[in-house]
CSV table of C-alpha atoms in Angstrom, one decimal:
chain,number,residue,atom,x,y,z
F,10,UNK,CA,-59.6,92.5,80.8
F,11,UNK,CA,-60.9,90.3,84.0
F,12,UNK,CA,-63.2,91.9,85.7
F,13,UNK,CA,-61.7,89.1,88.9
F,14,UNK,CA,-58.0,90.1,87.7
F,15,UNK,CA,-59.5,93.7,88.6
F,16,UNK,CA,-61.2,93.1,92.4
F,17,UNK,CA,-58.0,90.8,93.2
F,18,UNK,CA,-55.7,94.0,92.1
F,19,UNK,CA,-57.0,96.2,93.8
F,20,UNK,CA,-58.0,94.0,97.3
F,21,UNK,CA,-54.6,93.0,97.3
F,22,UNK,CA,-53.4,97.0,96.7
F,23,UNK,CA,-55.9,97.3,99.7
F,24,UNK,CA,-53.6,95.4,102.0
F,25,UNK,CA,-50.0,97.8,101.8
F,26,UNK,CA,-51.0,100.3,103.9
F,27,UNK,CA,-54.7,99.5,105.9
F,28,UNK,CA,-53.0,98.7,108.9
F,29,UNK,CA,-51.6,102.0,109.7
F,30,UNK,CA,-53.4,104.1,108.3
F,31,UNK,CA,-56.0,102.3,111.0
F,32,UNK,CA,-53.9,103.1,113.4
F,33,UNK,CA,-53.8,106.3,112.8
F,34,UNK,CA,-57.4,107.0,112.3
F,35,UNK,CA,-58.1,105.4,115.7
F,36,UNK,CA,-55.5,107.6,117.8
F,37,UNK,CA,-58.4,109.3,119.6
F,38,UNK,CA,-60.0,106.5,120.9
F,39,UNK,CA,-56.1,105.1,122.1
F,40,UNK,CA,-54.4,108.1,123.5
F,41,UNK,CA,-56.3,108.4,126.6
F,42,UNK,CA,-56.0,105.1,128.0
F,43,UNK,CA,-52.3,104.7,127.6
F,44,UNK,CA,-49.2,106.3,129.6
F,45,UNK,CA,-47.7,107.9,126.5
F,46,UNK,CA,-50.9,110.3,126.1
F,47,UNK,CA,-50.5,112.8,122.6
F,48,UNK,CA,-46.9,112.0,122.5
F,49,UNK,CA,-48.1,108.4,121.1
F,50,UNK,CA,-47.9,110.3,117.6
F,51,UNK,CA,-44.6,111.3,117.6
F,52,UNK,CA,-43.2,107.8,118.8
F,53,UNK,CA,-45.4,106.7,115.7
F,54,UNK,CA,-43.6,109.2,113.3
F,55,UNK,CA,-40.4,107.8,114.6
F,56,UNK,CA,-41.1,104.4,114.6
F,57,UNK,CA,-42.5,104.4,111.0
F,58,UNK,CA,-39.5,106.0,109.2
F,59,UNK,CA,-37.2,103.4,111.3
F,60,UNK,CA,-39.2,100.7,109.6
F,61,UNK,CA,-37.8,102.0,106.5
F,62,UNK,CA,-35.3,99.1,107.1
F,63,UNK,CA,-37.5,96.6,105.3
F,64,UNK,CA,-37.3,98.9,101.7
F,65,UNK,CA,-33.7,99.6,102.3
F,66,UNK,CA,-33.3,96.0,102.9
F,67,UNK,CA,-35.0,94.9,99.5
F,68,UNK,CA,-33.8,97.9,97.1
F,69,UNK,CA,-30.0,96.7,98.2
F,70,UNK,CA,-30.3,93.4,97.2
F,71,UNK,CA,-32.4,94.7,93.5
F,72,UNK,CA,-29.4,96.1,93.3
F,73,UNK,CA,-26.3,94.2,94.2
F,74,UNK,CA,-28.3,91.0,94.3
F,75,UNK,CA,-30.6,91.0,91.6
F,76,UNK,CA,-32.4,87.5,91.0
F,77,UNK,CA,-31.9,86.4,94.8
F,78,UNK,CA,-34.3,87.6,96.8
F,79,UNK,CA,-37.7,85.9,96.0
F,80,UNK,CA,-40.6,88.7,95.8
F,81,UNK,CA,-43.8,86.3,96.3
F,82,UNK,CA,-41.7,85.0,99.7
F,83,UNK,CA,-41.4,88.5,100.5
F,84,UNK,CA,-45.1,89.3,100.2
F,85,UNK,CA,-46.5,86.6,102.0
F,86,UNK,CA,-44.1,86.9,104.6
F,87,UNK,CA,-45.0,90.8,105.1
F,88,UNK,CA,-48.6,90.1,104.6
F,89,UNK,CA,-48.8,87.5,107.5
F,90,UNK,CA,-46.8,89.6,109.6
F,91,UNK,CA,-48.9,92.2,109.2
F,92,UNK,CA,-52.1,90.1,110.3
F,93,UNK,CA,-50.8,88.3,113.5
F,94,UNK,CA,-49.5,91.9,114.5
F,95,UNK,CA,-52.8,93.6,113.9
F,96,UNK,CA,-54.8,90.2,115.7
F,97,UNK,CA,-52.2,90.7,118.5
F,98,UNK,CA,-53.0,94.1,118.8
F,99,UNK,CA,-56.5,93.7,119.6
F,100,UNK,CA,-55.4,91.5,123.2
F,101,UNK,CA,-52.3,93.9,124.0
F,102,UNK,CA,-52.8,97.5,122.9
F,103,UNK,CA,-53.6,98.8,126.3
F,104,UNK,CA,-50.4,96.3,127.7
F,105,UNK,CA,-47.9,98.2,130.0
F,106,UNK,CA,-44.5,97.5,130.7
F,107,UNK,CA,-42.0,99.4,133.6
F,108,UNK,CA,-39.1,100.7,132.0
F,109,UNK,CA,-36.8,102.5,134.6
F,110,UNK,CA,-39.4,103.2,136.8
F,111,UNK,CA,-41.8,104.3,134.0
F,112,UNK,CA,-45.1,102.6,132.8
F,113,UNK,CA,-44.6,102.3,128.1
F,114,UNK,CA,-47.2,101.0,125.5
F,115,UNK,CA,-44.1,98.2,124.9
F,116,UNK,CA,-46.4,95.6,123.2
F,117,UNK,CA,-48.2,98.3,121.3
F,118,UNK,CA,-44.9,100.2,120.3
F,119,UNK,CA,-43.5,96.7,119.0
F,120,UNK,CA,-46.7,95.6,117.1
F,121,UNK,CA,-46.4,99.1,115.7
F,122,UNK,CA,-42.9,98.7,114.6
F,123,UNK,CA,-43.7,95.1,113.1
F,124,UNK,CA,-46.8,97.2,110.9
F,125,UNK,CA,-44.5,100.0,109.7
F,126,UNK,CA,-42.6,97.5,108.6
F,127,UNK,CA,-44.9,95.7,106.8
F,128,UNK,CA,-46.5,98.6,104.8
F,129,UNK,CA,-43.0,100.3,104.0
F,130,UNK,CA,-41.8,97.1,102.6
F,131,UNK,CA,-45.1,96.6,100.6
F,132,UNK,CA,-43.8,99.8,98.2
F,133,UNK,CA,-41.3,98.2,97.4
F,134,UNK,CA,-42.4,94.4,96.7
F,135,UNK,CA,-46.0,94.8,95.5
F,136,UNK,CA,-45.6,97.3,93.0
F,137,UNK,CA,-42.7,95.3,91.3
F,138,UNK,CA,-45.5,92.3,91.4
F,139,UNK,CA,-47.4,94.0,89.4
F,140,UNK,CA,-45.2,93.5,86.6
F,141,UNK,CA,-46.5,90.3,86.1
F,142,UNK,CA,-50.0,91.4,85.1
F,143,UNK,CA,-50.8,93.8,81.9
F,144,UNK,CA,-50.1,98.0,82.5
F,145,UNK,CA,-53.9,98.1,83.0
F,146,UNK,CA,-54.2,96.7,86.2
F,147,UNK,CA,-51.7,98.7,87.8
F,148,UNK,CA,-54.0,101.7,88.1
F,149,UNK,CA,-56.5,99.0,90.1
F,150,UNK,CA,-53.8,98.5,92.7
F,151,UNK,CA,-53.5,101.7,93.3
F,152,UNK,CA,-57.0,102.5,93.6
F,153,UNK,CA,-56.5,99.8,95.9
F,154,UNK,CA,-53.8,101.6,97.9
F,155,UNK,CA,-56.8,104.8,98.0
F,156,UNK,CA,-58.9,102.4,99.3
F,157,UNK,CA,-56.6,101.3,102.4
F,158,UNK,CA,-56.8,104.7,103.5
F,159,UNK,CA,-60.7,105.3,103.0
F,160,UNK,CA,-61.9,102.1,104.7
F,161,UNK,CA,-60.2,102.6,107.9
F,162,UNK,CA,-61.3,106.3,107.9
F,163,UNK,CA,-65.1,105.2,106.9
F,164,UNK,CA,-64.9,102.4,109.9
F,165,UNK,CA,-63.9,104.8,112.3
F,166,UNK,CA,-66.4,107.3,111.6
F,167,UNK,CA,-69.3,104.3,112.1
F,168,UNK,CA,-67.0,104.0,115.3
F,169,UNK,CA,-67.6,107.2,116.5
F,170,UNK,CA,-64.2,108.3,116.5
F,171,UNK,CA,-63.2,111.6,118.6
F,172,UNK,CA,-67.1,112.8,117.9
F,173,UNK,CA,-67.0,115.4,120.6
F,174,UNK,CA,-70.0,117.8,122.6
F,175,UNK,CA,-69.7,120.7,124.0
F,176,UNK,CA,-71.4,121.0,127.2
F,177,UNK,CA,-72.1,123.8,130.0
F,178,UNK,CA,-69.6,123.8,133.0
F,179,UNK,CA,-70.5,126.2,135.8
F,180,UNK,CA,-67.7,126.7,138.4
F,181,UNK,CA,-68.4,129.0,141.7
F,182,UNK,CA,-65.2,131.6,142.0
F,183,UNK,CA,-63.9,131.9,145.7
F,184,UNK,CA,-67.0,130.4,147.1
F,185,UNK,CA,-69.5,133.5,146.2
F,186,UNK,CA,-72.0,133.7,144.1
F,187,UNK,CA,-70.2,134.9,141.2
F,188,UNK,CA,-70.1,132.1,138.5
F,189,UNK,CA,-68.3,131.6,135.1
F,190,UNK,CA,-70.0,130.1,132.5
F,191,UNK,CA,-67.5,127.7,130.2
F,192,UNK,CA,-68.5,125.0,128.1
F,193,UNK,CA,-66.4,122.0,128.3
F,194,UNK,CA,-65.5,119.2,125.7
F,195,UNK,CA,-66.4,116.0,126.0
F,196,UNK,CA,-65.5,113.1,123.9
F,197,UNK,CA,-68.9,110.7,123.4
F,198,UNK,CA,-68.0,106.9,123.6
F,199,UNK,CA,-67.9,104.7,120.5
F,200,UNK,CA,-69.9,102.4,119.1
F,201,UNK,CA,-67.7,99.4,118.8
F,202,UNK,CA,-64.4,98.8,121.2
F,203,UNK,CA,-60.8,99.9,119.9
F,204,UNK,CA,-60.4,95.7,119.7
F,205,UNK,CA,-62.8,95.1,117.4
F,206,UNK,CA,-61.3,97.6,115.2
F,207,UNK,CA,-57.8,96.4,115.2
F,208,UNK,CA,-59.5,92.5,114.6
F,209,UNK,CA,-60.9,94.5,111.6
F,210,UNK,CA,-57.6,95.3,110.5
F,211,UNK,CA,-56.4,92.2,110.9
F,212,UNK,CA,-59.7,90.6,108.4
F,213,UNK,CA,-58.3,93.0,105.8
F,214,UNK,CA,-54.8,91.9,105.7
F,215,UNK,CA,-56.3,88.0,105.4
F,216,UNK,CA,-58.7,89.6,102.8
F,217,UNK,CA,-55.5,90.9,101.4
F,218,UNK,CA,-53.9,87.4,101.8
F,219,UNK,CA,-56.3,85.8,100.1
F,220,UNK,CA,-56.2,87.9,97.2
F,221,UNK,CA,-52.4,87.4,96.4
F,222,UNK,CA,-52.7,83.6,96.7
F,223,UNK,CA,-55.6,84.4,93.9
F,224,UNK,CA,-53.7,86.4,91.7
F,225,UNK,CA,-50.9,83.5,91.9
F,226,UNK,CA,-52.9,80.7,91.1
F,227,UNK,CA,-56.2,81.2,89.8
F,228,UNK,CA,-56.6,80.4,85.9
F,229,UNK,CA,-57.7,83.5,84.9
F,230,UNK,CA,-55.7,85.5,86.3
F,231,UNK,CA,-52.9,83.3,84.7
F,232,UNK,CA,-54.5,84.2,81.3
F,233,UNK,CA,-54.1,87.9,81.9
F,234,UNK,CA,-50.3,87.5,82.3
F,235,UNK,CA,-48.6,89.4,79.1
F,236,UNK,CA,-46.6,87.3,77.1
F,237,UNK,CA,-46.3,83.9,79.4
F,238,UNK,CA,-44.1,82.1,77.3
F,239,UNK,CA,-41.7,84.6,76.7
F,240,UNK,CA,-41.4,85.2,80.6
F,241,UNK,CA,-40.9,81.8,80.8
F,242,UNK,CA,-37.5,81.1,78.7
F,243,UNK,CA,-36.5,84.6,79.9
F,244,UNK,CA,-37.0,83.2,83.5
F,245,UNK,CA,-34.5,79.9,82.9
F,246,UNK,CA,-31.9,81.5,81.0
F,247,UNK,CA,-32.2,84.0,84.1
F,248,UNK,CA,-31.5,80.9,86.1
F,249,UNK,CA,-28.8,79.8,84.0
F,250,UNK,CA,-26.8,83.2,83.8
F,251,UNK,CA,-27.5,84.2,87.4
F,252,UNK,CA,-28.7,87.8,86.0
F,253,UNK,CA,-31.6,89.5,86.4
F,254,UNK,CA,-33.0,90.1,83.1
F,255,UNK,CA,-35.7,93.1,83.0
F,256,UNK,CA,-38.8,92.0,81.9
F,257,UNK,CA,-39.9,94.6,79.2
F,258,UNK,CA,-43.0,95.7,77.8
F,259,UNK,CA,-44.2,93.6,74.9
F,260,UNK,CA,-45.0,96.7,72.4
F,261,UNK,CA,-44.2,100.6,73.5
F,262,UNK,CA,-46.7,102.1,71.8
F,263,UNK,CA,-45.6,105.3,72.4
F,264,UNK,CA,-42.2,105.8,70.3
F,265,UNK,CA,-40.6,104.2,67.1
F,266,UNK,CA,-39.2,100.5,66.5
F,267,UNK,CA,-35.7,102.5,65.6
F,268,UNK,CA,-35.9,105.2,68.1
F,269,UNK,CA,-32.3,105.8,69.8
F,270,UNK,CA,-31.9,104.9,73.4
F,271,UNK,CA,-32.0,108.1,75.5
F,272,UNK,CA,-30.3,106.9,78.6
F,273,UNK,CA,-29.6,103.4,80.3
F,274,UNK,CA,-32.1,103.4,82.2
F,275,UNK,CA,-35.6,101.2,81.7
F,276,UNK,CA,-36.3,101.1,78.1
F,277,UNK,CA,-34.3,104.1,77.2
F,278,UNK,CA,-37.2,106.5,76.5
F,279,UNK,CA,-36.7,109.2,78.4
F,280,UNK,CA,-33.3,110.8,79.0
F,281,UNK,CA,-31.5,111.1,82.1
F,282,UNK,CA,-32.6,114.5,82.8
F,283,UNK,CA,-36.4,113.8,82.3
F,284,UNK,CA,-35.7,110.6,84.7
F,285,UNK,CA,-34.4,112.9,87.4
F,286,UNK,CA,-37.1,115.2,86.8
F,287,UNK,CA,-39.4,112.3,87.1
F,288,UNK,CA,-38.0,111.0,90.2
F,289,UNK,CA,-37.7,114.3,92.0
F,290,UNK,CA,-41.9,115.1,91.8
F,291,UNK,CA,-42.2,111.8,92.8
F,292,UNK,CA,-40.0,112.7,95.9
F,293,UNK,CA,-42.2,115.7,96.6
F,294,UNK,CA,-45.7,114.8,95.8
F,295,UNK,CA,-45.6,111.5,98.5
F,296,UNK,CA,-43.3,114.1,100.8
F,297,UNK,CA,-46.4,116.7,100.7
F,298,UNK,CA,-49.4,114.0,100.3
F,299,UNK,CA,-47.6,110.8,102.8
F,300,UNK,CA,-46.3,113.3,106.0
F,301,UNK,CA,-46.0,117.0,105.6
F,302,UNK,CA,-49.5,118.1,105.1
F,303,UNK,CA,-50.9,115.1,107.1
F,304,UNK,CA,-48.8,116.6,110.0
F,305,UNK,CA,-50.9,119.5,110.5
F,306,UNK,CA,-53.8,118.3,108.7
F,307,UNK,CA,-55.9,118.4,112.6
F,308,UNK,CA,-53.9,122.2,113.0
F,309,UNK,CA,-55.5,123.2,109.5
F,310,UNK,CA,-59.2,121.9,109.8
F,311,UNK,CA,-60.2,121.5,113.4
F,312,UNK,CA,-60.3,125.6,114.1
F,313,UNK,CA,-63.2,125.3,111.4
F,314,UNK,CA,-65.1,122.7,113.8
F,315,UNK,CA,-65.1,118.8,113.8
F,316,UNK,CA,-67.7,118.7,110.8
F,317,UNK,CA,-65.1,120.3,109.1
F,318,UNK,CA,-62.6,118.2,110.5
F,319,UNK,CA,-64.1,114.9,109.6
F,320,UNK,CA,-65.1,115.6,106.3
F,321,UNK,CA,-61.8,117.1,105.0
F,322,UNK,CA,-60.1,113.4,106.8
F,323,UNK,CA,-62.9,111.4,105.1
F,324,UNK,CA,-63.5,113.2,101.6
F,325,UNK,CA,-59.6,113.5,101.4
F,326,UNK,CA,-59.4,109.7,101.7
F,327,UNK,CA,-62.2,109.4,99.4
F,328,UNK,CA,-60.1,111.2,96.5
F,329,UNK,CA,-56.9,109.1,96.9
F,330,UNK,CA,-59.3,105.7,94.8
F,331,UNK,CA,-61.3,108.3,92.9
F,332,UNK,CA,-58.1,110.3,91.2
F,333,UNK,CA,-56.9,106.4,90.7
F,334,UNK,CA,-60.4,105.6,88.9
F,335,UNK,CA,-59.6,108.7,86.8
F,336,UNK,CA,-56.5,107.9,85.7
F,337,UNK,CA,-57.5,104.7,84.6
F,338,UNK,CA,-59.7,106.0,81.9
F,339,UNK,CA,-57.6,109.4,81.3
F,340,UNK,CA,-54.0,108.3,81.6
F,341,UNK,CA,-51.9,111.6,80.5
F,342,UNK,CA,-48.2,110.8,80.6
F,343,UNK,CA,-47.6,114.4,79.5
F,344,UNK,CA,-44.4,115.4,81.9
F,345,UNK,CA,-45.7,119.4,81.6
F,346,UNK,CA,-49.0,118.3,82.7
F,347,UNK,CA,-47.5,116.4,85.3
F,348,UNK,CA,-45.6,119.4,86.4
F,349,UNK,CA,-48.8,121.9,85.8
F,350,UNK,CA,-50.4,119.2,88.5
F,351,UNK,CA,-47.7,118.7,90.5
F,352,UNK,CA,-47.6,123.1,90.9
F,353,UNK,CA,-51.3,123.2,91.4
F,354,UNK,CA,-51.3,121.0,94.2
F,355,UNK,CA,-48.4,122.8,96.2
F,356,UNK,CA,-50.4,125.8,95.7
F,357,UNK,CA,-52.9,124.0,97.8
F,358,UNK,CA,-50.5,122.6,99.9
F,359,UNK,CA,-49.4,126.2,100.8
F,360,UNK,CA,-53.1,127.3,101.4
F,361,UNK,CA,-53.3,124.4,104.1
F,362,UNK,CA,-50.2,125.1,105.7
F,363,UNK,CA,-50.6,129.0,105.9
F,364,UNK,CA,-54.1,127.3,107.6
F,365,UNK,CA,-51.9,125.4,110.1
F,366,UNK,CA,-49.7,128.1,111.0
F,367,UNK,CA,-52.9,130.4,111.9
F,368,UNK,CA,-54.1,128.0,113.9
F,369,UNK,CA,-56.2,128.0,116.3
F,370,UNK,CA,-57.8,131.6,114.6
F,371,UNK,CA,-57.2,131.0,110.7
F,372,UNK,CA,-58.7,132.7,108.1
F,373,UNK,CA,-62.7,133.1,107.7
F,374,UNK,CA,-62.4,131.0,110.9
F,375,UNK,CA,-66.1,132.5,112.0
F,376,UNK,CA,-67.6,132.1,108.7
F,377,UNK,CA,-68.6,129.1,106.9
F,378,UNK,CA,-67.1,129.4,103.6
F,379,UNK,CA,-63.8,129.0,106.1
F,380,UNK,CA,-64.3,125.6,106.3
F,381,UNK,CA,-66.0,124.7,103.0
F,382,UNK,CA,-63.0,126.6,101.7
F,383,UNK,CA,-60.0,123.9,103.9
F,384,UNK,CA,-62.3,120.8,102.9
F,385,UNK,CA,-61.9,121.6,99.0
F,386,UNK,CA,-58.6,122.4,99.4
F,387,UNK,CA,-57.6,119.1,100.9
F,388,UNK,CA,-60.1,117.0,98.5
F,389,UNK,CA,-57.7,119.2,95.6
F,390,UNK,CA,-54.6,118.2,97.0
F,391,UNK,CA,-55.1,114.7,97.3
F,392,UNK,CA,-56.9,114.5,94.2
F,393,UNK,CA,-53.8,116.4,92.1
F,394,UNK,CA,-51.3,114.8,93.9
F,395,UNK,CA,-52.5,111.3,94.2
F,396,UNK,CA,-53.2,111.8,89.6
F,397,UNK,CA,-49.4,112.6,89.4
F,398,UNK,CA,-48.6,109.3,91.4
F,399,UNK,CA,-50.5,106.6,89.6
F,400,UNK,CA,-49.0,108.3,86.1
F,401,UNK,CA,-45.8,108.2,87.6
F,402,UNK,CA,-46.4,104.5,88.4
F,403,UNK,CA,-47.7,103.9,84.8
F,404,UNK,CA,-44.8,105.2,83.2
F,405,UNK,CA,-42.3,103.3,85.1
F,406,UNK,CA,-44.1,100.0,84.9
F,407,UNK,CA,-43.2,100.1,81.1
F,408,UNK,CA,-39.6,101.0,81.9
F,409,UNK,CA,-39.1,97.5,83.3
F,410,UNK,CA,-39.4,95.6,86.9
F,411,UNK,CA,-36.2,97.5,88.6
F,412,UNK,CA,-37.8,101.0,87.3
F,413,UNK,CA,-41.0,100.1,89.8
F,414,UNK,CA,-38.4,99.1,92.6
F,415,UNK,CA,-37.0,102.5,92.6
F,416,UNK,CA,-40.3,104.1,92.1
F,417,UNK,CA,-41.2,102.2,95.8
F,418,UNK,CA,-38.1,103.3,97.1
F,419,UNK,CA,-38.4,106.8,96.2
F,420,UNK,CA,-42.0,106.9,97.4
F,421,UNK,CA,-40.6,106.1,100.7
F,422,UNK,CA,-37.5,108.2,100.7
F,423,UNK,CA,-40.1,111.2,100.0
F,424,UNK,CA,-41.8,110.2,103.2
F,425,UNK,CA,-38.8,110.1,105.0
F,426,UNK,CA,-37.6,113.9,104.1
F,427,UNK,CA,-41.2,115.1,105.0
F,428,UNK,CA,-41.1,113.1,108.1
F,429,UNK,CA,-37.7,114.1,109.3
F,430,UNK,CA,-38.8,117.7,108.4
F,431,UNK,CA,-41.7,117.8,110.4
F,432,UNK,CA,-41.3,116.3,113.3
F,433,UNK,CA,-39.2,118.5,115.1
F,434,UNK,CA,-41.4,121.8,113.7
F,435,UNK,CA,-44.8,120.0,115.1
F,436,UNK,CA,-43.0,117.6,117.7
F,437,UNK,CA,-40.1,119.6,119.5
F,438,UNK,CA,-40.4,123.4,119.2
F,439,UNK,CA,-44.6,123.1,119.0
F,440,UNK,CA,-44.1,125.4,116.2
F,441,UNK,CA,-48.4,124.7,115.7
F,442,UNK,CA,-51.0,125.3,118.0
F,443,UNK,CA,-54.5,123.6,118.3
F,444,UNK,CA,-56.7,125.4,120.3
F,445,UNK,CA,-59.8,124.1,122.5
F,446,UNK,CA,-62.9,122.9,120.7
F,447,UNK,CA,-65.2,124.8,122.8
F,448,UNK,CA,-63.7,127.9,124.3
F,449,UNK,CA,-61.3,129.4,121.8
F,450,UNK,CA,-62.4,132.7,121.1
F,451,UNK,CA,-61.3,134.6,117.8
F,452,UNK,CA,-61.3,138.4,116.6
C-alpha cells in the first residue's frame, strides 16, 4: 500500500464535513454579534436537513439513472462550492438584511445552506469514489471524516472558543447598604477573529481540493487502483449498453467460489434480512452519533463545568479518527459483534441523555467523578459507535459501488430522523434546561 495513496485518502475524507462542523464549533464566538442570538442553532438544524436535497438528488438518479450522472464532476463541483462559501463567509458573516421590518444573518443563512449542502452531498459521492481504490484505503477516509470534526474543534480551542470567568458582581439593594454578592460570567475574547477561522475553513476545503485532483491523477495513486484493466473494458461496454455495471470486488475472500446468492442485492452474501438488519444500525448509530446526542451534548456536560465541557467536545472528536485507526488494523465484520457494539453504545447514549434531562443539577453534579464520569461516557460512545460505521462501510464497499450509495444515503436519512426528532424536544417545548455557569446552585 502507498503510504501517499494513504495521506491523499484521508485529506480528501477530511474535506466532507470540516466546514460545518467549523461552524458549529464556533457558534459561541457568532451568536452574540448577530440578530438571531441562540436561535442561530435551530435555523442551523433546519437548514442542514433541507440540504438533504443534494443526496436525494444523487441517490435518484443511482437509481433511475444509473451511468449519467458523472461522480468526479460532482465532487469537484461540491468541493469548490464549499470553499468560495466558506471564503465568503469570512467578509459577510456578520451581514444584515431587513426582512419585514426585521434585521436576518441573510448572507450567513445562505452560505450556510450552500455548506450543508456540500457536506450532505459528499456522503453520498465520496464514499462511492472510493470504490476505485483497494478496500484498505476506505478506513483512511474515514479516519479522515474523524479528522474533519477534530481539527475544527482543536482550532477553536487555540481560538479561545466560549472560555468563560466567573467574576464578582456586587449590586446595592434599594439604595442601602445591604449588598448581594453574585458572581457573573464573562466570556474572555479570542485569540484570532471569527474570519480568520472561516478563511481556515476555506484552506481545508482547497487542501481537500487538492487532494482529489491527486488521487485522480498522480501515478501512484493510479497503481493502487484494483484491477485497472478490467475496469476499463467493464467501463466501455458500460458505454455501449447504457447500464451501469457494478464494479465488484476482485476476490471475496470471505465465502466460497460456489456459494449460492443469498439475495439480489451487492454480491449476494448476505441475505435480505441481514441487509435490513445492516441498514437499520446504520440508521441508528449516525441518528444517535450525527444529531440526537450532539443536541444535548452542552445540556449533558456543561453542569459538570467548562473543563468538563471542553474535553468531552474535544476528546469525543478525538475518538471519531482513533476508532477509524482501530478498525483498520482490527476489522471485525462479525454482525453479533456489531450489534454487541451497537447495544453498548446506546447504553451510553442513555447515560448521556438521562444527563441532559437532569440538567442543570445531574447526577454527582458536585463531585468530580461527575464529570470524569460524562467525559468517558462520550469518548465510549463515539468510539463504539463511530467502530460500527467504518465496518459498516467496509462491508458494503465489497458489495459493489451502488451498496456505498445507499450506505451515504442511509447515513443521512439517520440524521434526518434524529434531527426531526430533536428539534422540537430541545427547539420548541425547551424540554432541556442549561443553567448559569456561575450561580446555579444544586442540593
Amino acid at each position: 500500500m502507498s503510504l501517499l495513496t494513504h495521506l491523499l485518502a484521508c485529506l480528501f475524507g477530511m474535506g466532507s464535513w470540516v466546514s460545518i462542523n467549523g461552524l458549529w464549533v464556533e457558534l459561541p464566538l457568532v451568536v452574540p454579534q448577530i440578530p438571531e442570538g441562540w436561535y442561530l442553532p435551530s435555523y442551523l438544524s433546519v437548514l442542514i436537513q433541507m440540504a438533504n436535497i443534494g443526496p436525494l438528488f444523487v441517490t435518484l438518479m443511482h437509481r433511475f439513472r444509473p451511468g449519467a450522472l458523472n461522480e468526479a464532476a460532482v465532487i469537484y463541483v461540491i468541493i469548490g462550492l464549499g470553499t468560495v462559501a466558506s471564503f465568503l463567509l469570512g467578509f459577510f458573516w456578520k451581514e444584515t438584511v431587513v426582512v419585514a421590518g426585521i434585521s436576518h444573518s441573510v448572507p450567513l443563512l445562505i452560505l450556510t445552506f450552500f455548506l450543508a449542502t456540500v457536506d450532505c452531498t459528499s456522503s453520498v459521492t465520496f464514499l462511492p469514489f472510493m470504490m476505485r481504490l483497494k478496500p484498505q484505503y476506505l478506513t483512511t477516509y474515514y479516519i479522515g471524516e474523524g479528522v474533519s470534526g477534530l481539527l475544527p474543534a482543536l482550532v477553536a480551542l487555540i481560538q479561545g472558543v466560549g472560555v468563560v470567568h466567573c467574576i464578582n458582581s456586587t449590586q446595592s439593594v434599594n439604595h442601602t447598604l445591604n449588598m448581594t454578592f453574585d458572581l457573573q460570567a464573562q466570556y474572555q475574547p479570542a485569540n484570532f477573529s471569527v474570519e480568520v477561522f472561516f478563511f481556515f475553513l476555506s484552506a481545508m476545503m482547497l487542501v481537500c481540493l487538492g487532494a482529489f485532483l491527486l488521487l485522480n491523477y498522480h501515478p501512484s495513486v493510479a497503481r493502487e487502483q484494483p484491477n485497472s484493466r478490467h475496469a476499463t473494458r467493464v467501463k466501455r461496454k458500460a458505454q455501449k449498453s447504457r447500464e451501469w455495471v457494478e464494479q465488484k470486488p476482485m476476490m471475496d475472500l470471505h465465502s466460497p467460489a460456489n456459494q449460492k446468492l443469498r439475495s439480489s442485492f451487492g454480491t449476494g452474501s448476505y441475505s435480505w434480512m441481514q441487509v435490513f438488519y445492516i441498514f437499520g444500525i446504520l440508521t441508528w448509530v449516525n441518528a444517535l452519533s450525527n444529531t440526537v446526542l450532539p443536541s444535548v451534548q452542552s445540556y449533558s456536560c456543561l453542569p459538570y463545568g467548562n473543563n468538563a465541557y471542553h474535553l468531552s467536545a474535544t476528546l469525543a472528536a478525538l475518538s471519531n479518527p482513533l476508532a477509524c485507526f482501530i478498525a483498520m488494523f482490527l476489522p471485525i465484520r462479525s454482525l453479533l459483534f456489531m450489534g454487541a457494539l451497537t447495544v453498548i453504545g446506546t447504553g451510553v447514549g442513555v447515560y448521556i441523555m438521562i444527563m441532559a434531562v437532569l440538567s442543570p443539577c445531574p447526577l454527582l453534579v458536585n463531585d468530580t467523578s461527575g464529570g470524569v464520569l460524562i467525559v468517558l461516557a462520550w469518548v465510549l460512545l463515539i468510539l463504539t459507535l463511530s467502530y460500527v460505521k467504518v465496518i459498516i462501510g467496509v462491508i458494503l464497499r465489497d458489495e459493489g459501488h451502488s451498496a456505498l450509495v445507499w450506505c451515504g444515503a442511509v447515513v443521512q436519512l439517520g440524521s434526518l430522523l434524529g434531527a426531526v426528532t430533536m428539534f422540537p424536544l430541545v427547539s420548541v417545548y425547551n424540554y432541556f434546561s442549561s443553567g448559569d455557569p456561575c450561580n446555579t446552585k444544586c442540593p
